[in-house]
Coordinates of C-alpha atoms in Angstrom, one line a residue:
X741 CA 0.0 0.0 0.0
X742 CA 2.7 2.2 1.1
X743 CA 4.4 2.1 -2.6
X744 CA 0.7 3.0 -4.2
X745 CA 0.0 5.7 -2.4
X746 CA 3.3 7.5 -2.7
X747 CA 3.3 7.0 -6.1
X748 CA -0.1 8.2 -6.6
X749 CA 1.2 11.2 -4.5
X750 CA 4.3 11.4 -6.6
X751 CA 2.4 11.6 -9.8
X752 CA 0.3 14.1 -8.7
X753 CA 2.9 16.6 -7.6
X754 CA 4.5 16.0 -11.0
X755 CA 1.0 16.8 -13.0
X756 CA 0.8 20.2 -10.9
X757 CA 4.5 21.2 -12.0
X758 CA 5.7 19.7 -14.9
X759 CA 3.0 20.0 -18.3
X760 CA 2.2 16.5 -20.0
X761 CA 4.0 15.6 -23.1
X762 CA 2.0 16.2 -26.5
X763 CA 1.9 12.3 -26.8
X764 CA 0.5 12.1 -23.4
X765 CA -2.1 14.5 -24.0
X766 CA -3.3 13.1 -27.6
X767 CA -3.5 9.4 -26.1
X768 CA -5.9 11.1 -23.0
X769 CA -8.0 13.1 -25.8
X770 CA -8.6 10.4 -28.6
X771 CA -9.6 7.9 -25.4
X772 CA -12.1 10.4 -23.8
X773 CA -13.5 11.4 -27.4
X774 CA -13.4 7.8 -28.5
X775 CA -15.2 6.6 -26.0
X776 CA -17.6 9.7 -25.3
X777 CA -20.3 7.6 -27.7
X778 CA -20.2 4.5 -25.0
X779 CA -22.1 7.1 -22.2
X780 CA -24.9 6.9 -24.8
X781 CA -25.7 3.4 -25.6
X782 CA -28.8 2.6 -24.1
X783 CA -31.9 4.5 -23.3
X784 CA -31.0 4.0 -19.7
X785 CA -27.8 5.6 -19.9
X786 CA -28.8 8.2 -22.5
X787 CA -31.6 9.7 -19.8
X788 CA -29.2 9.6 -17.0
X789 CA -27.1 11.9 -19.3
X790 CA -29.6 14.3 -19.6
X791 CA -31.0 14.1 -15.9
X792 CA -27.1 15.2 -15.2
X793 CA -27.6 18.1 -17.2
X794 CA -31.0 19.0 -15.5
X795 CA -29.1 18.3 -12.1
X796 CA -26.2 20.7 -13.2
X797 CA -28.2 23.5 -14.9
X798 CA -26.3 22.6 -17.9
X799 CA -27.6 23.8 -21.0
X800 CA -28.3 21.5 -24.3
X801 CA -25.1 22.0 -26.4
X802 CA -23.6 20.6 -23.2
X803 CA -22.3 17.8 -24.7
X804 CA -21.2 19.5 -28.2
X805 CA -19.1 22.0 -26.4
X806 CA -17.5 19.3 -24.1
X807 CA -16.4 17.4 -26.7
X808 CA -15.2 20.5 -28.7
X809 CA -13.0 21.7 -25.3
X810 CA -11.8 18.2 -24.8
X811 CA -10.7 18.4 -28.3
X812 CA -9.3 21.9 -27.9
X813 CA -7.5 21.1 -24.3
X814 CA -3.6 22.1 -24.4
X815 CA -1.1 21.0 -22.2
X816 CA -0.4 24.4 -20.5
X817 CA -4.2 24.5 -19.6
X818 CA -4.6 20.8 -18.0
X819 CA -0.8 22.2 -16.2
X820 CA -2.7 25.5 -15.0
X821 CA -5.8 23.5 -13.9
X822 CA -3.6 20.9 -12.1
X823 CA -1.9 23.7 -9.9
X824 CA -5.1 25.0 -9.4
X825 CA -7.3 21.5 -7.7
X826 CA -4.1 19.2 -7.1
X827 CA -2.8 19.4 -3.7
X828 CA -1.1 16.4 -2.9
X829 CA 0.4 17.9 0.7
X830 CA -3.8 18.2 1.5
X831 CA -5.4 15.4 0.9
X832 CA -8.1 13.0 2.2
X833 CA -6.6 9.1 1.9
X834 CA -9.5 6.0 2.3
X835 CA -7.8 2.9 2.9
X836 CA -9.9 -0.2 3.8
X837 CA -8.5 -3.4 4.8
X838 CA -7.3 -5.0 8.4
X839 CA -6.3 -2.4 10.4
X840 CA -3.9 -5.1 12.4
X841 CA -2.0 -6.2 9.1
X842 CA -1.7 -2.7 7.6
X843 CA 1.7 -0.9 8.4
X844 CA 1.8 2.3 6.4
X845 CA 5.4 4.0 6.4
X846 CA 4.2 8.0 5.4
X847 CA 6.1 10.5 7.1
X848 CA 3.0 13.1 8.3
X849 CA 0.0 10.7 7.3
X850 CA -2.6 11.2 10.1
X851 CA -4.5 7.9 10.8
X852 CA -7.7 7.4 12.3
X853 CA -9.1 3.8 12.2
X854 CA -12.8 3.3 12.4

């Protein structure tokens, strides 16, 4: 556990300062716009789309303009977002397993067991 978590960590600090490389960032936009037509398969899964929307307040071209932004991302603008939500020295950590058998090794990591 100890290993996935600081490399979790480790890869978010390094998203927050250092911008993804352009092959990076076409492999994450031809997945998310390749598979953008799965969300829509069924009737079941096209009217939770839409009940998002109507959660959200979204408006109707929702979906048009997400796919042109995704399409339109750059790496200096996922870099800027990063630093602005990733804050890998504040974070919330859920680990579930036996409390007895688990020794994490994480210099500052407060642990409350429940």
């Amino acid at each position: 556990a100890d290993t996935a978590i600081k490399l979790i960590l480790n890869h978010m600090q390094r998203m927050a300062t250092e911008p993804v490389s352009e092959q990076e960032l076409k492999q994450a936009k031809d997945y998310l716009l390749g598979s953008y037509p799965f969300r829509f398969e069924t009737n079941d899964q096209i009217n939770k789309q839409y009940l998002l929307l109507d959660l959200y307040g979204q408006k109707d071209d929702y979906f048009s303009q997400d796919l042109k932004k995704t399409a339109g991302a750059t790496a200096s603008e996922l870099l800027a977002s990063a630093r602005r939500l990733l804050r890998p020295q504040n974070y919330y950590l859920a680990v579930v397993g036996d409390t007895t058998q688990l020794k994490l090794n994480l210099p500052g990591l407060l642990m409350e067991k429940h």
